[in-house]
Amino acid sequence: MPFRDLIDFSDIPAGEWDELCSLARSIRRSPHRYSSACAGKILATLFYEPSTRTQLSFQAAMQKLGGTVIGFSDPNVSSVSKGETLRDTIKIVSTYADVAVMRNPVEGAAYAASLYCRVPLINAGDGGHLHPTQTMADMFTISDEKGRCDNLSIGMCGDLKNGRTVHSLSKALSSHHGNTFYLISTAELEMPEFSVRLLSSGDNRVVFCRTIDECIDKLDVLYMTRIQRERFASESDYRSQAGIYVLDSDKMSRAKKDLIVLHPLPKVDEITYEVDDDERARYFEQAENALYLRMALILTLCENYPQKTGFREIPTRPAAARYCSNPMCVSNHERYLPELTFEKDGKRYCRYCEHEC
Ligand code: NCD
């Protein structure tokens, strides 16, 4: 069955992922052919957290398809500042729009919103949890550049604890084979246990590194990330982690000739300016690919689901329900949400934020 909402990259069935990639390539080749493909359609962009690139690229994507965009980029100027619940905002906005995209600082917010949204909902980042449209760009760029997402040596470097892009990418790559993942971080910013378990499943392998030097010569892909300042409890905690990992020309001189360097952007100080001019730096192409993939996604969802089918309102949480143990989980912020969990390998996880219960 085709997917309706994109909360997690794994919502896209394998066959549909190939179709989305072909559509994105076709849009990249001849964008004019698609310039009125979404004429008359409205995209709602609900950004509860600052964003430049993602928001602009969704806006540009819809406009290049001939559609229009409504929404907010600062919840302080919307009814959210008056105390409106996520559920009410989503219910109303989804009567105005044909497709909605939401970024929210709270983990699991996108899944929660999708329960009440009458039109397809795209997760543009939910706290430190997931960022599936970035993952689409990452997976597409890796297969475009390397011809595959299997049997590769892939380094992920920086804030592996708080970075939602690496969590999302780890989930997507975990269904591939024969990869070795070099996780380069400080002890404080290591990849969460859940993602490490995913990455080391099947015939994939995980190697923990404290420096880029330990593995740079082995890598086919190096995914650099920014230290996520906004997720630290204090400025001094952030300062203690900032500037530790810097990819410079010296390190690049020891890397493979066909290495590709990716970054979800924005980058701060983790890549020096000279590296931007190295042809192995592919992050600007990666960002451009994200635009074509978002166009392909919006077009697919608008065509498949003029109205979300199977929508049903779920019951309000009973007063005695337990809340998730993760303080950043949406169920601790939007108290009407029902308790939803799932079981995997004998353990129970929160359906919203995927933390172990
Ligand atoms: C990323 C994000 O928001 O998680 N950026 C993006 O989507 N363009 C990465 C980041 O902010 O570090």
Tab-separated table of C-alpha atoms and ligand atoms in Angstrom:
chain	number	residue	atom	x	y	z
A	1	MET	CA	0.000	0.000	0.000
A	2	PRO	CA	1.404	3.439	-0.892
A	3	PHE	CA	2.430	5.604	2.054
A	4	ARG	CA	0.408	8.594	3.263
A	5	ASP	CA	2.627	10.258	5.857
A	6	LEU	CA	6.405	10.477	5.956
A	7	ILE	CA	7.358	10.322	9.620
A	8	ASP	CA	10.289	7.938	9.223
A	9	PHE	CA	12.240	7.034	6.070
A	10	SER	CA	11.062	3.430	6.544
A	11	ASP	CA	7.478	4.588	5.837
A	12	ILE	CA	8.452	4.547	2.154
A	13	PRO	CA	8.042	1.019	0.783
A	14	ALA	CA	11.164	-0.142	-1.127
A	15	GLY	CA	9.452	-0.111	-4.544
A	16	GLU	CA	8.140	3.403	-3.972
A	17	TRP	CA	11.584	4.642	-2.971
A	18	ASP	CA	12.915	3.622	-6.392
A	19	GLU	CA	9.977	5.408	-8.030
A	20	LEU	CA	10.591	8.558	-5.968
A	21	CYS	CA	14.259	8.518	-6.994
A	22	SER	CA	13.357	8.128	-10.691
A	23	LEU	CA	10.861	10.969	-10.396
A	24	ALA	CA	13.473	13.174	-8.658
A	25	ARG	CA	15.961	12.416	-11.469
A	26	SER	CA	13.356	13.257	-14.077
A	27	ILE	CA	12.595	16.568	-12.300
A	28	ARG	CA	16.352	17.293	-12.102
A	29	ARG	CA	16.680	16.695	-15.882
A	30	SER	CA	13.595	18.633	-17.006
A	31	PRO	CA	12.134	20.772	-14.215
A	32	HIS	CA	9.904	22.702	-16.647
A	33	ARG	CA	7.862	19.589	-17.378
A	34	TYR	CA	6.643	19.722	-13.777
A	35	SER	CA	6.035	23.443	-13.415
A	36	SER	CA	2.266	23.104	-13.032
A	37	ALA	CA	2.059	19.555	-11.692
A	38	CYS	CA	0.652	20.802	-8.358
A	39	ALA	CA	-1.325	23.793	-9.662
A	40	GLY	CA	-4.181	24.590	-7.279
A	41	LYS	CA	-2.622	22.646	-4.395
A	42	ILE	CA	-1.568	24.157	-1.072
A	43	LEU	CA	1.358	23.128	1.114
A	44	ALA	CA	1.238	24.133	4.805
A	45	THR	CA	4.664	24.595	6.403
A	46	LEU	CA	4.467	24.484	10.204
A	47	PHE	CA	7.902	25.317	11.582
A	48	TYR	CA	7.983	25.358	15.387
A	49	GLU	CA	11.791	25.451	15.298
A	50	PRO	CA	14.133	27.668	13.255
A	51	SER	CA	15.099	26.438	9.810
A	52	THR	CA	16.450	28.115	6.723
A	53	ARG	CA	17.326	25.426	4.264
A	54	THR	CA	14.609	22.884	4.936
A	55	GLN	CA	11.828	25.435	5.040
A	56	LEU	CA	13.041	27.315	1.962
A	57	SER	CA	13.536	24.111	0.044
A	58	PHE	CA	10.002	22.906	0.819
A	59	GLN	CA	8.624	26.308	-0.199
A	60	ALA	CA	10.687	26.340	-3.381
A	61	ALA	CA	9.701	22.731	-4.123
A	62	MET	CA	5.971	23.498	-3.968
A	63	GLN	CA	6.316	26.733	-5.934
A	64	LYS	CA	8.342	25.010	-8.649
A	65	LEU	CA	5.465	22.538	-8.948
A	66	GLY	CA	3.029	25.425	-9.475
A	67	GLY	CA	1.403	25.148	-6.031
A	68	THR	CA	1.194	27.689	-3.222
A	69	VAL	CA	2.448	27.718	0.369
A	70	ILE	CA	0.912	28.848	3.656
A	71	GLY	CA	2.325	28.485	7.164
A	72	PHE	CA	4.519	29.929	9.870
A	73	SER	CA	8.195	29.849	10.691
A	74	ASP	CA	7.864	31.317	14.154
A	75	PRO	CA	5.241	29.799	16.470
A	76	ASN	CA	5.321	33.025	18.507
A	77	VAL	CA	3.278	34.732	15.809
A	78	SER	CA	0.680	31.940	15.556
A	79	SER	CA	-2.020	30.679	17.938
A	80	VAL	CA	0.544	28.300	19.407
A	81	SER	CA	1.741	31.266	21.489
A	82	LYS	CA	-1.815	31.506	22.879
A	83	GLY	CA	-1.499	27.954	24.159
A	84	GLU	CA	-3.192	26.064	21.332
A	85	THR	CA	-2.538	22.323	21.321
A	86	LEU	CA	-0.701	20.617	18.474
A	87	ARG	CA	-3.854	18.576	17.829
A	88	ASP	CA	-6.056	21.671	17.302
A	89	THR	CA	-3.495	23.426	15.090
A	90	ILE	CA	-3.085	20.356	12.913
A	91	LYS	CA	-6.795	19.679	12.616
A	92	ILE	CA	-7.482	23.207	11.419
A	93	VAL	CA	-4.473	23.599	9.149
A	94	SER	CA	-5.216	20.301	7.482
A	95	THR	CA	-8.611	21.599	6.391
A	96	TYR	CA	-6.817	24.421	4.524
A	97	ALA	CA	-3.979	22.500	2.888
A	98	ASP	CA	-3.485	19.465	0.645
A	99	VAL	CA	-0.234	18.417	2.285
A	100	ALA	CA	1.512	19.596	5.469
A	101	VAL	CA	5.132	19.675	6.554
A	102	MET	CA	6.101	20.147	10.185
A	103	ARG	CA	9.294	20.741	12.146
A	104	ASN	CA	9.035	20.636	15.920
A	105	PRO	CA	11.647	20.612	18.713
A	106	VAL	CA	9.823	17.807	20.538
A	107	GLU	CA	10.585	14.133	19.801
A	108	GLY	CA	7.690	12.190	18.318
A	109	ALA	CA	5.711	15.369	17.501
A	110	ALA	CA	5.370	14.431	13.837
A	111	TYR	CA	3.910	11.023	14.591
A	112	ALA	CA	1.511	12.585	17.114
A	113	ALA	CA	0.442	15.240	14.589
A	114	SER	CA	-0.132	12.622	11.881
A	115	LEU	CA	-2.829	11.038	14.048
A	116	TYR	CA	-4.962	14.164	13.727
A	117	CYS	CA	-3.944	15.409	10.297
A	118	ARG	CA	-6.517	14.980	7.512
A	119	VAL	CA	-3.938	15.339	4.741
A	120	PRO	CA	-0.518	13.711	4.258
A	121	LEU	CA	2.013	14.948	6.831
A	122	ILE	CA	5.765	15.188	6.253
A	123	ASN	CA	8.168	15.199	9.194
A	124	ALA	CA	10.794	17.909	8.646
A	125	GLY	CA	12.557	17.085	11.919
A	126	ASP	CA	11.208	16.194	15.375
A	127	GLY	CA	13.736	17.251	17.995
A	128	GLY	CA	16.785	14.990	18.050
A	129	HIS	CA	14.740	12.057	16.737
A	130	LEU	CA	14.304	11.828	12.945
A	131	HIS	CA	14.593	13.859	9.747
A	132	PRO	CA	13.396	11.611	6.913
A	133	THR	CA	13.529	14.083	4.015
A	134	GLN	CA	17.191	14.767	4.835
A	135	THR	CA	17.678	10.991	4.836
A	136	MET	CA	16.092	10.850	1.386
A	137	ALA	CA	18.723	13.326	0.176
A	138	ASP	CA	21.517	11.388	1.925
A	139	MET	CA	20.513	7.969	0.562
A	140	PHE	CA	19.897	9.360	-2.919
A	141	THR	CA	23.271	11.144	-2.996
A	142	ILE	CA	25.155	8.073	-1.745
A	143	SER	CA	23.591	5.853	-4.409
A	144	ASP	CA	24.005	8.530	-7.099
A	145	GLU	CA	27.698	8.972	-6.290
A	146	LYS	CA	28.639	5.418	-5.303
A	147	GLY	CA	26.106	3.411	-7.298
A	148	ARG	CA	25.012	1.557	-4.139
A	149	CYS	CA	24.333	1.832	-0.406
A	150	ASP	CA	25.891	-1.566	0.415
A	151	ASN	CA	29.481	-2.745	1.031
A	152	LEU	CA	30.736	0.727	1.890
A	153	SER	CA	32.862	2.179	4.670
A	154	ILE	CA	30.825	5.047	6.046
A	155	GLY	CA	32.099	7.492	8.673
A	156	MET	CA	29.664	9.584	10.719
A	157	CYS	CA	31.330	12.361	12.672
A	158	GLY	CA	30.373	14.993	15.248
A	159	ASP	CA	27.264	15.199	17.383
A	160	LEU	CA	26.012	11.644	17.028
A	161	LYS	CA	24.025	11.926	20.246
A	162	ASN	CA	21.778	14.863	19.353
A	163	GLY	CA	21.873	14.929	15.561
A	164	ARG	CA	18.581	13.719	14.131
A	165	THR	CA	20.064	13.387	10.643
A	166	VAL	CA	22.478	10.659	11.754
A	167	HIS	CA	19.753	8.852	13.713
A	168	SER	CA	17.489	8.913	10.684
A	169	LEU	CA	20.277	7.874	8.309
A	170	SER	CA	21.308	5.016	10.625
A	171	LYS	CA	17.793	3.582	10.508
A	172	ALA	CA	17.749	3.755	6.718
A	173	LEU	CA	21.223	2.258	6.255
A	174	SER	CA	20.591	-0.545	8.738
A	175	SER	CA	18.499	-2.384	6.132
A	176	HIS	CA	21.513	-2.484	3.772
A	177	HIS	CA	24.335	-5.015	3.762
A	178	GLY	CA	28.057	-5.362	4.259
A	179	ASN	CA	28.673	-1.816	5.465
A	180	THR	CA	31.219	-0.788	8.089
A	181	PHE	CA	30.173	2.253	10.088
A	182	TYR	CA	32.916	4.319	11.719
A	183	LEU	CA	31.246	6.348	14.482
A	184	ILE	CA	33.553	9.296	15.214
A	185	SER	CA	32.602	11.249	18.334
A	186	THR	CA	33.624	12.165	21.847
A	187	ALA	CA	32.433	9.933	24.705
A	188	GLU	CA	29.825	12.590	25.571
A	189	LEU	CA	28.305	12.707	22.088
A	190	GLU	CA	28.245	9.036	21.160
A	191	MET	CA	25.476	7.548	19.027
A	192	PRO	CA	22.532	6.350	21.173
A	193	GLU	CA	22.404	2.656	21.961
A	194	PHE	CA	19.251	2.167	19.857
A	195	SER	CA	20.957	3.433	16.683
A	196	VAL	CA	24.168	1.480	17.371
A	197	ARG	CA	22.110	-1.687	17.684
A	198	LEU	CA	20.464	-0.965	14.333
A	199	LEU	CA	23.771	-0.191	12.624
A	200	SER	CA	25.413	-3.381	13.836
A	201	SER	CA	22.508	-5.608	12.778
A	202	GLY	CA	22.807	-8.202	10.005
A	203	ASP	CA	26.225	-8.306	8.357
A	204	ASN	CA	27.016	-4.641	9.053
A	205	ARG	CA	29.794	-3.676	11.470
A	206	VAL	CA	30.348	-0.741	13.827
A	207	VAL	CA	33.754	0.690	14.779
A	208	PHE	CA	33.952	3.457	17.427
A	209	CYS	CA	36.587	6.155	16.836
A	210	ARG	CA	37.646	9.218	18.799
A	211	THR	CA	39.459	10.922	15.911
A	212	ILE	CA	38.937	11.351	12.165
A	213	ASP	CA	42.590	10.323	11.628
A	214	GLU	CA	41.893	6.794	12.864
A	215	CYS	CA	39.720	5.966	9.851
A	216	ILE	CA	39.914	8.677	7.166
A	217	ASP	CA	42.010	6.494	4.801
A	218	LYS	CA	39.386	3.704	4.863
A	219	LEU	CA	36.251	5.713	4.136
A	220	ASP	CA	34.078	5.768	1.009
A	221	VAL	CA	31.643	8.239	2.579
A	222	LEU	CA	32.250	10.730	5.385
A	223	TYR	CA	29.103	12.272	6.859
A	224	MET	CA	30.089	15.326	8.901
A	225	THR	CA	27.662	16.983	11.325
A	226	ARG	CA	27.481	20.175	13.350
A	227	ILE	CA	27.518	20.119	17.163
A	228	GLN	CA	23.823	20.761	17.965
A	229	ARG	CA	24.202	23.827	20.160
A	230	GLU	CA	20.441	24.201	20.734
A	231	ARG	CA	20.187	20.751	22.336
A	232	PHE	CA	22.746	21.444	25.127
A	233	ALA	CA	21.657	22.298	28.661
A	234	SER	CA	24.119	25.210	28.879
A	235	GLU	CA	26.483	27.246	26.724
A	236	SER	CA	29.472	25.908	28.664
A	237	ASP	CA	28.405	22.300	27.965
A	238	TYR	CA	28.275	23.219	24.287
A	239	ARG	CA	31.661	25.008	24.423
A	240	SER	CA	33.275	21.890	25.900
A	241	GLN	CA	32.330	19.953	22.730
A	242	ALA	CA	32.627	22.615	20.030
A	243	GLY	CA	35.524	22.654	17.569
A	244	ILE	CA	36.870	19.185	18.389
A	245	TYR	CA	36.347	17.727	14.905
A	246	VAL	CA	37.572	19.721	11.944
A	247	LEU	CA	37.922	18.261	8.467
A	248	ASP	CA	40.758	20.102	6.704
A	249	SER	CA	42.920	19.669	3.585
A	250	ASP	CA	45.569	17.823	5.554
A	251	LYS	CA	43.093	15.111	6.559
A	252	MET	CA	41.647	15.069	3.037
A	253	SER	CA	45.132	14.389	1.660
A	254	ARG	CA	45.063	11.045	3.478
A	255	ALA	CA	41.570	10.098	2.245
A	256	LYS	CA	40.673	7.916	-0.759
A	257	LYS	CA	40.556	9.660	-4.133
A	258	ASP	CA	36.901	8.714	-4.493
A	259	LEU	CA	35.773	9.571	-0.960
A	260	ILE	CA	32.603	11.660	-0.839
A	261	VAL	CA	32.064	14.136	1.991
A	262	LEU	CA	28.439	14.802	2.928
A	263	HIS	CA	26.921	17.220	5.453
A	264	PRO	CA	23.233	18.010	6.095
A	265	LEU	CA	24.145	21.712	6.462
A	266	PRO	CA	24.321	24.249	7.993
A	267	LYS	CA	28.001	23.712	8.740
A	268	VAL	CA	29.725	25.840	11.326
A	269	ASP	CA	33.439	25.176	11.860
A	270	GLU	CA	33.703	21.423	11.289
A	271	ILE	CA	34.820	21.744	7.646
A	272	THR	CA	37.430	24.287	6.550
A	273	TYR	CA	36.807	26.565	3.544
A	274	GLU	CA	39.472	24.858	1.395
A	275	VAL	CA	37.596	21.568	1.641
A	276	ASP	CA	34.591	23.226	-0.049
A	277	ASP	CA	36.730	23.458	-3.205
A	278	ASP	CA	37.782	19.800	-3.064
A	279	GLU	CA	35.766	17.882	-5.653
A	280	ARG	CA	35.120	15.162	-3.082
A	281	ALA	CA	32.971	17.615	-1.072
A	282	ARG	CA	29.453	16.748	-2.276
A	283	TYR	CA	27.289	18.572	0.283
A	284	PHE	CA	26.085	21.282	-2.050
A	285	GLU	CA	24.958	18.640	-4.577
A	286	GLN	CA	23.340	16.792	-1.656
A	287	ALA	CA	21.362	19.945	-0.742
A	288	GLU	CA	20.300	20.419	-4.363
A	289	ASN	CA	19.172	16.786	-4.551
A	290	ALA	CA	17.027	17.438	-1.466
A	291	LEU	CA	15.024	19.978	-3.471
A	292	TYR	CA	14.244	17.510	-6.296
A	293	LEU	CA	13.388	14.781	-3.804
A	294	ARG	CA	11.047	17.083	-1.884
A	295	MET	CA	9.373	18.001	-5.182
A	296	ALA	CA	8.984	14.306	-6.019
A	297	LEU	CA	7.589	13.617	-2.541
A	298	ILE	CA	5.057	16.461	-2.553
A	299	LEU	CA	3.905	15.521	-6.047
A	300	THR	CA	3.505	11.846	-5.137
A	301	LEU	CA	1.581	12.572	-1.940
A	302	CYS	CA	-0.694	15.131	-3.633
A	303	GLU	CA	-1.468	12.720	-6.477
A	304	ASN	CA	-2.058	9.708	-4.253
A	305	TYR	CA	-3.995	11.367	-1.482
A	306	PRO	CA	-6.266	14.257	-2.303
A	307	GLN	CA	-7.680	13.494	1.163
A	308	LYS	CA	-6.133	11.147	3.652
A	309	THR	CA	-8.096	7.916	3.604
A	310	GLY	CA	-8.556	5.792	6.688
A	311	PHE	CA	-8.248	8.856	8.925
A	312	ARG	CA	-9.790	8.212	12.302
A	313	GLU	CA	-9.722	10.187	15.446
A	314	ILE	CA	-8.025	8.316	18.227
A	315	PRO	CA	-9.347	8.339	21.782
A	316	THR	CA	-8.013	10.762	24.343
A	317	ARG	CA	-5.552	9.206	26.769
A	318	PRO	CA	-7.233	7.801	29.908
A	319	ALA	CA	-6.349	9.749	33.052
A	320	ALA	CA	-4.360	6.833	34.484
A	321	ALA	CA	-2.129	6.342	31.404
A	322	ARG	CA	1.638	6.339	31.925
A	323	TYR	CA	3.785	8.950	30.245
A	324	CYS	CA	7.011	8.199	28.413
A	325	SER	CA	10.225	8.239	30.485
A	326	ASN	CA	11.865	10.521	27.894
A	327	PRO	CA	11.223	14.121	29.020
A	328	MET	CA	11.619	15.306	25.428
A	329	CYS	CA	8.845	12.988	24.203
A	330	VAL	CA	5.747	14.688	22.806
A	331	SER	CA	3.524	12.620	25.119
A	332	ASN	CA	4.939	14.629	28.032
A	333	HIS	CA	4.106	17.923	26.330
A	334	GLU	CA	0.728	17.201	24.732
A	335	ARG	CA	-1.021	15.471	27.594
A	336	TYR	CA	-4.165	14.349	25.692
A	337	LEU	CA	-2.160	11.876	23.598
A	338	PRO	CA	-2.927	8.204	24.183
A	339	GLU	CA	-0.183	5.931	25.422
A	340	LEU	CA	1.130	4.094	22.349
A	341	THR	CA	3.935	1.547	22.484
A	342	PHE	CA	5.369	-1.241	20.355
A	343	GLU	CA	7.445	-4.297	21.113
A	344	LYS	CA	10.695	-5.308	19.443
A	345	ASP	CA	13.072	-8.121	20.442
A	346	GLY	CA	11.262	-8.547	23.755
A	347	LYS	CA	11.559	-4.851	24.671
A	348	ARG	CA	8.841	-2.203	24.762
A	349	TYR	CA	9.314	1.177	23.066
A	350	CYS	CA	7.330	4.421	22.958
A	351	ARG	CA	5.590	4.731	19.569
A	352	TYR	CA	6.149	8.495	19.456
A	353	CYS	CA	9.854	8.935	20.297
A	354	GLU	CA	11.025	5.266	20.150
A	355	HIS	CA	12.732	5.418	23.554
A	356	GLU	CA	12.669	2.206	25.533
A	357	CYS	CA	9.807	2.269	28.072
B	1	NCD	C1	19.767	19.599	9.839
B	1	NCD	C2	18.658	19.589	10.867
B	1	NCD	O1	17.852	20.518	10.943
B	1	NCD	O2	18.602	18.616	11.600
B	1	NCD	N1	19.670	20.617	8.896
B	1	NCD	C3	18.806	20.620	7.883
B	1	NCD	O3	17.817	19.952	7.858
B	1	NCD	N2	19.116	21.377	6.856
B	1	NCD	C4	21.103	19.538	10.448
B	1	NCD	C5	21.486	20.539	11.488
B	1	NCD	O4	20.740	21.454	11.806
B	1	NCD	O5	22.599	20.397	11.999
